XYZ file of C-alpha atoms in Angstrom:
475
model
C -124.894 121.331 41.627
C -127.213 120.503 44.574
C -129.758 122.306 46.451
C -130.394 122.360 50.146
C -132.955 119.502 50.919
C -134.562 121.286 54.167
C -135.511 124.789 54.593
C -133.687 127.599 57.008
C -134.494 128.063 60.530
C -136.982 130.567 61.287
C -134.361 132.788 62.611
C -132.690 132.523 59.092
C -135.967 133.288 57.293
C -135.746 136.773 59.096
C -132.589 137.139 58.502
C -131.563 140.863 57.358
C -127.837 141.847 56.682
C -126.084 144.539 58.557
C -125.097 145.829 55.180
C -127.560 145.431 52.424
C -125.831 147.243 50.131
C -122.756 144.934 50.278
C -125.265 141.761 49.731
C -126.819 143.919 46.613
C -122.990 144.268 45.338
C -122.403 140.599 45.753
C -125.664 139.786 43.905
C -124.876 142.357 40.869
C -121.422 140.716 40.439
C -122.728 137.341 40.153
C -125.511 138.638 37.865
C -122.578 140.095 35.421
C -122.657 136.509 34.097
C -125.960 137.254 33.119
C -125.211 140.556 31.465
C -122.641 138.725 29.406
C -125.089 136.162 28.005
C -127.478 139.143 27.060
C -124.648 140.686 25.725
C -123.680 137.936 23.681
C -127.131 137.114 22.462
C -127.670 140.263 20.807
C -123.890 141.895 19.949
C -123.945 139.540 16.998
C -126.930 141.061 15.536
C -124.805 143.866 14.513
C -122.633 141.862 12.320
C -124.572 139.453 10.493
C -124.770 141.322 7.214
C -120.966 142.375 7.425
C -119.911 138.968 7.879
C -122.024 137.387 5.213
C -120.325 139.617 2.828
C -116.839 139.600 4.102
C -116.572 135.666 4.110
C -119.147 135.238 1.327
C -120.996 132.856 3.076
C -124.495 131.505 2.253
C -127.577 131.577 4.586
C -126.735 128.012 5.816
C -123.257 128.971 6.690
C -123.873 132.112 8.368
C -126.489 130.164 10.581
C -123.853 127.896 11.758
C -121.876 130.661 12.661
C -124.419 132.646 14.489
C -125.945 129.225 16.040
C -122.644 127.412 17.153
C -122.081 129.577 20.297
C -125.264 127.942 21.453
C -123.812 124.492 21.055
C -121.016 125.702 23.458
C -123.562 127.192 25.677
C -125.081 123.622 26.083
C -121.832 121.957 26.898
C -120.751 124.963 29.585
C -124.096 124.661 31.045
C -123.802 120.882 31.285
C -120.383 120.602 33.005
C -120.856 124.113 35.168
C -122.324 122.362 38.248
C -119.801 119.515 38.632
C -116.726 122.134 37.989
C -118.492 124.133 40.638
C -118.553 121.319 43.158
C -115.150 120.973 42.655
C -113.183 123.715 42.390
C -115.591 126.378 43.790
C -118.197 128.780 42.301
C -115.971 131.646 42.206
C -113.260 129.799 39.698
C -115.944 128.873 37.739
C -116.777 132.642 37.211
C -113.490 133.495 36.282
C -112.782 130.587 33.894
C -116.240 131.915 32.448
C -114.814 135.245 32.176
C -111.957 134.119 30.684
C -113.356 132.070 28.026
C -115.528 135.075 26.765
C -112.555 137.348 26.706
C -110.380 134.707 24.583
C -113.682 134.514 22.405
C -114.224 138.474 21.952
C -110.541 139.063 21.132
C -110.510 135.843 18.561
C -113.788 137.093 16.955
C -113.042 140.374 16.193
C -109.611 139.086 14.480
C -110.686 136.034 12.710
C -108.797 134.748 9.459
C -111.653 132.902 8.064
C -115.171 131.302 8.807
C -114.170 128.490 10.481
C -112.294 130.138 13.007
C -114.587 132.867 13.829
C -117.096 129.734 14.582
C -114.833 128.435 16.714
C -113.966 131.406 18.716
C -118.077 131.936 19.057
C -117.979 128.297 20.372
C -115.334 129.029 22.968
C -117.494 132.077 24.011
C -120.567 129.977 24.237
C -118.828 127.462 26.808
C -118.020 130.623 29.215
C -121.354 131.636 28.529
C -123.067 128.633 29.513
C -121.113 128.350 32.469
C -122.246 131.833 33.518
C -125.550 131.389 32.695
C -125.968 128.411 35.292
C -123.527 129.520 38.298
C -124.773 133.243 38.255
C -128.054 131.662 39.563
C -126.908 129.046 41.755
C -124.299 131.595 43.614
C -126.839 134.258 44.104
C -129.177 131.745 45.483
C -126.750 130.233 47.576
C -125.461 133.697 49.399
C -128.650 135.585 49.275
C -130.423 135.795 52.649
C -134.047 134.110 52.558
C -135.822 136.970 53.309
C -134.463 138.723 50.081
C -134.006 135.822 47.920
C -136.698 136.523 45.151
C -135.514 139.888 44.825
C -132.195 139.191 44.445
C -132.525 136.475 42.295
C -134.319 138.591 39.572
C -131.172 140.400 39.281
C -130.114 137.933 36.956
C -133.023 138.163 34.401
C -132.306 141.732 34.604
C -128.542 141.716 33.915
C -129.301 139.785 30.934
C -131.891 142.042 29.017
C -129.881 145.056 30.272
C -126.792 143.340 28.576
C -128.889 142.852 25.308
C -129.809 146.694 25.419
C -126.312 147.850 25.935
C -125.092 145.560 23.100
C -127.385 147.443 20.861
C -126.605 150.743 21.839
C -122.699 149.728 21.749
C -123.392 148.571 17.976
C -125.117 151.694 17.321
C -122.714 153.965 18.313
C -119.748 152.097 16.397
C -121.858 152.262 13.335
C -122.409 155.708 13.330
C -118.653 156.462 13.702
C -118.002 154.027 10.688
C -120.708 156.180 8.883
C -123.206 153.922 8.646
C -121.408 151.026 7.075
C -120.962 147.827 8.772
C -117.841 147.130 7.064
C -116.236 150.867 7.305
C -113.040 151.181 8.350
C -111.988 152.272 12.124
C -108.641 151.976 13.257
C -107.765 149.723 10.995
C -110.280 147.297 11.736
C -114.001 146.794 10.195
C -117.052 148.250 11.989
C -118.319 144.901 12.731
C -114.849 143.772 14.419
C -115.100 146.505 16.825
C -118.691 145.566 17.721
C -117.527 142.053 18.450
C -114.189 143.012 20.492
C -115.546 145.417 22.479
C -117.234 142.318 24.303
C -113.870 141.870 26.051
C -114.663 144.560 28.396
C -117.693 143.443 30.508
C -115.655 139.969 29.962
C -112.898 141.625 31.991
C -115.162 143.658 34.330
C -117.089 140.223 35.156
C -113.631 138.688 35.803
C -112.327 141.240 37.962
C -115.265 141.752 39.979
C -115.308 137.785 40.761
C -112.111 138.499 42.924
C -114.452 141.121 45.102
C -116.841 138.754 46.172
C -116.618 135.949 48.776
C -117.114 131.999 47.840
C -120.514 130.612 48.556
C -120.621 129.325 52.031
C -122.287 126.242 50.869
C -118.939 125.321 48.757
C -116.602 126.176 51.607
C -118.682 123.956 53.998
C -118.550 121.179 51.299
C -114.892 121.378 51.423
C -114.279 121.527 55.169
C -113.638 125.559 55.483
C -116.125 126.150 58.150
C -114.321 129.274 59.452
C -114.832 131.046 56.431
C -117.933 129.756 55.791
C -119.555 131.096 58.944
C -117.511 134.689 58.241
C -119.999 134.692 54.981
C -122.796 133.815 56.164
C -122.468 136.671 58.688
C -121.742 139.138 56.295
C -124.681 137.820 54.229
C -127.226 137.200 56.809
C -126.483 139.653 59.682
C -124.922 139.300 63.193
C -128.394 138.497 64.848
C -128.170 135.184 62.941
C -126.505 132.012 64.774
C -123.932 131.454 62.263
C -123.003 128.109 64.075
C -126.835 126.864 63.823
C -126.719 128.090 60.089
C -123.538 126.387 59.649
C -124.305 123.233 60.901
C -127.793 123.126 59.220
C -126.587 123.344 55.694
C -123.938 121.054 56.739
C -126.683 118.367 57.833
C -128.541 119.356 54.746
C -125.812 118.519 52.618
C -125.583 115.211 54.038
C -129.479 114.279 53.684
C -129.862 115.507 50.307
C -130.599 113.002 47.342
C -128.465 113.280 44.253
C -131.139 113.035 41.659
C -130.110 111.047 38.273
C -131.336 110.695 34.830
C -132.784 107.287 35.736
C -135.224 109.013 38.126
C -136.618 110.761 35.231
C -137.830 107.561 33.649
C -141.085 105.641 34.291
C -143.719 107.100 32.014
C -145.671 106.020 29.470
C -143.502 107.737 26.710
C -140.152 107.317 28.505
C -139.848 110.326 30.915
C -142.367 110.724 33.863
C -144.950 113.295 32.691
C -144.010 116.399 34.792
C -140.392 116.006 33.062
C -142.282 116.394 29.350
C -143.927 119.221 30.706
C -140.495 120.746 31.861
C -139.524 120.019 28.150
C -142.463 121.355 26.294
C -142.211 124.514 28.540
C -138.619 124.845 27.083
C -139.170 124.162 23.621
C -141.897 126.347 23.283
C -140.230 129.217 24.865
C -137.809 128.984 21.986
C -140.182 127.906 19.111
C -141.810 131.490 18.980
C -138.486 132.705 17.334
C -137.557 135.126 19.904
C -134.111 134.811 19.319
C -134.645 135.725 15.678
C -135.398 139.130 17.167
C -132.187 139.515 18.871
C -129.803 137.772 16.396
C -130.998 138.884 13.102
C -133.228 141.849 13.623
C -130.653 144.539 12.061
C -130.527 142.104 8.900
C -134.265 141.627 9.075
C -134.917 145.342 8.920
C -132.315 146.004 6.457
C -133.871 143.176 3.924
C -137.052 145.096 3.796
C -135.344 148.639 2.650
C -134.327 150.275 6.173
C -130.924 151.673 6.144
C -128.146 150.484 8.630
C -128.386 153.008 11.024
C -132.226 153.038 11.397
C -132.151 149.150 11.507
C -129.611 149.601 14.797
C -132.038 151.922 16.161
C -135.262 149.641 15.621
C -133.258 146.872 17.381
C -132.328 149.402 20.404
C -136.110 150.224 20.611
C -136.769 146.722 20.744
C -134.531 146.023 23.736
C -135.965 148.763 25.708
C -139.262 147.031 25.355
C -137.384 143.695 26.108
C -136.585 145.379 29.629
C -139.817 147.211 30.052
C -141.616 143.709 29.629
C -139.503 141.906 32.348
C -139.927 144.839 34.657
C -143.504 143.910 34.291
C -143.322 140.193 34.518
C -141.451 140.856 38.274
C -143.965 142.863 39.397
C -147.105 140.506 38.281
C -145.558 136.709 38.295
C -146.571 136.792 42.288
C -149.774 138.572 41.835
C -151.606 136.915 39.229
C -149.989 133.766 38.791
C -147.663 132.123 36.574
C -150.198 130.233 34.194
C -152.301 133.422 33.612
C -149.483 135.142 32.688
C -148.027 132.655 30.462
C -151.734 132.329 28.514
C -151.700 136.191 28.236
C -148.407 135.971 26.658
C -148.925 133.338 24.300
C -152.155 134.969 22.706
C -150.064 138.440 22.654
C -147.279 136.786 20.654
C -149.551 134.888 18.455
C -151.117 138.210 16.916
C -148.006 139.768 16.996
C -146.464 137.291 14.697
C -149.336 136.720 12.277
C -149.409 140.250 12.118
C -145.686 140.578 11.305
C -146.010 137.784 8.615
C -149.175 139.813 7.118
C -147.045 142.710 7.023
C -143.688 141.003 5.444
C -146.219 139.474 2.517
C -146.012 142.834 0.875
C -142.257 142.634 0.485
C -141.239 143.645 -3.001
C -138.458 143.818 -4.811
C -134.883 140.990 -4.584
C -131.331 141.421 -3.472
C -130.429 144.646 -1.828
C -133.087 146.628 -3.547
C -136.223 145.164 -1.231
C -139.240 147.491 0.667
C -142.220 147.087 2.247
C -145.049 149.678 1.897
C -145.064 152.722 4.530
C -148.112 151.309 6.115
C -146.987 147.619 6.256
C -143.402 149.102 7.359
C -145.033 150.484 10.127
C -147.228 147.627 11.357
C -144.448 145.078 10.702
C -142.222 147.569 13.527
C -145.071 147.708 15.740
C -146.015 144.102 16.063
C -142.317 143.420 16.297
C -142.422 144.980 19.416
C -145.599 143.866 20.853
C -144.398 140.380 20.133
C -141.165 140.927 22.239
C -142.883 142.871 25.004
C -145.624 139.855 25.107
C -142.669 137.319 25.282
C -141.045 139.540 27.839
C -143.809 139.962 30.588
C -144.676 136.062 30.042
C -142.583 133.254 28.745
C -139.270 135.309 29.156
C -139.376 135.178 33.105
C -142.272 132.779 33.701
C -140.787 129.608 32.019
C -137.789 129.634 34.303
C -139.919 130.553 37.691
C -142.022 127.448 36.644
C -139.025 125.024 35.856
C -137.692 125.694 39.230
C -141.297 125.247 41.154
C -142.986 122.248 39.354
C -140.576 119.398 39.796
C -140.900 117.213 42.949
C -137.581 117.737 45.249
C -136.186 114.173 44.139
C -135.842 114.819 40.959
C -135.449 118.567 40.634
C -131.634 118.804 39.802
C -131.862 116.028 36.893
C -135.254 117.240 35.514
C -133.717 120.849 35.422
C -130.755 119.947 33.505
C -133.124 117.741 30.963
C -135.370 121.122 30.505
C -132.409 123.313 30.253
C -130.815 120.988 27.404
C -133.896 120.910 25.742
C -134.246 124.799 25.757
C -130.498 125.378 24.455
C -131.355 122.879 21.590
C -134.688 124.757 20.530
C -132.512 127.791 20.677
C -129.680 126.075 18.556
C -132.548 125.115 15.796
C -134.441 128.310 15.759
C -131.365 130.158 15.294
C -129.577 127.924 12.996
C -132.351 127.619 10.651
C -133.718 131.389 10.266
C -131.426 132.506 7.612
C -132.262 129.914 5.239
C -135.880 130.228 6.055
C -136.007 133.857 5.682
C -134.871 133.596 2.270
C -137.048 131.085 1.668
C -140.229 133.097 3.166
C -140.078 135.869 5.621
C -144.049 135.630 5.579
C -143.830 131.853 5.859
C -141.361 132.019 8.895
C -143.460 134.181 11.071
C -146.655 131.756 10.318
C -144.756 129.000 11.619
C -143.592 130.945 14.650
C -147.206 132.147 15.440
C -148.275 128.516 15.111
C -146.030 127.552 17.880
C -147.195 130.338 19.837
C -150.916 129.352 19.282
C -149.830 126.006 20.015
C -148.516 126.729 23.390
C -152.186 128.248 24.521
C -153.923 124.816 24.744
C -150.574 123.234 25.941
C -150.664 125.847 28.929
C -154.119 125.463 29.615
C -154.261 121.693 29.802
C -151.104 120.507 31.094
C -149.327 123.603 33.306
C -150.574 124.006 37.106
C -150.668 126.453 38.782
C -147.890 127.286 41.235
C -148.383 130.647 42.680
C -148.265 130.514 46.683
C -147.158 126.857 46.951
C -144.475 125.465 48.711
C -141.774 123.649 46.625
C -142.709 120.595 48.597
C -146.278 120.716 47.644
C -145.245 120.226 44.072
C -144.257 116.633 44.766
């Protein structure tokens, strides 16, 4: 999808909708795609140990089962924009919800490891589409005066989805007497964990029928009367909707559709600013944040905690993630993107190296492993500190920077490259962690900590502060 080439008229900047609650409802409904993104990112956490036991797969195969969804995400994200430009934003939301619902049902009733992997790929397609269409739709319907606050709904929905999935998993586990493979209504507990995903998927689909199509898409296909009606709903009746619709139509004719070729020309292939975006995306994942959300239950069980305690620790981490995200939203426009990123990198590096130290005291083998009480407590505190520092910095800052650092003429294409790099780095970390943890948990966290430490000089030298600057100044 493309972005408006010129800013709105002054009247539009000051627009206040007649019914702000209605606009908030529209935004929250679209942000349900973010909720699905967060829910899927974490729900598999509750099933990893059971899946490995059920299908008798090794760590490498388990990594494929978990990480294949991310490949689906990459594909879904890559096609969402073009599909939405053809059939509309709402239809893409409905397709994404359908794919996720199908994935939830299939994942809960797999015959073997291979079809569980297939269902997760299908779910990834839906998540990838939703992760792109949600923010784009919100940006297109939000009144300019409220756009920043409403855009924050997407990230809030993601971290809420993570927390809710942890809580649901914990409840199901308790009903199964703490056994991930315990029977409940003819299915094992882990199957219910994956199957329950159908509920938010259906809710997302139903909500998509209750919100209007993007006025930008309506104008692009010549449905001007409908577009003006939506503009009046979301920007208020005091705005000249005829002028606003004409402004959007003019901007759409003038805007530049950036292509991959526009990104080339630097000493190392891409332009320097594109490499900065790629490295921001890659560093965000190489610190190992998704290990916490995909594998934390398995991690805590591997050092001697029982399944119920492991779920409780994972849920606690999700709450810390929400708190950190709120902190980032409060301070990203106050102290700036660069200082926040540097604070986060430093905190993450210290926390990860502390976790590596604690796990070096791990003793035993197989199912009989443990940490001394002191080191176990340190590991839990350090893990939560890591999540907090990530959430209050890189979790939000990277997406803010990616939306600001690129010149207008290459923004769309550069964002696509950076986002693809992020999905691929996410896949690499998620796929390799099971094997790396069998090799050495201490070594794994030293590697993640090293990437956090390397991000400090990278940000200090190459990332420019964008706080308070217009997008045009980025050119």
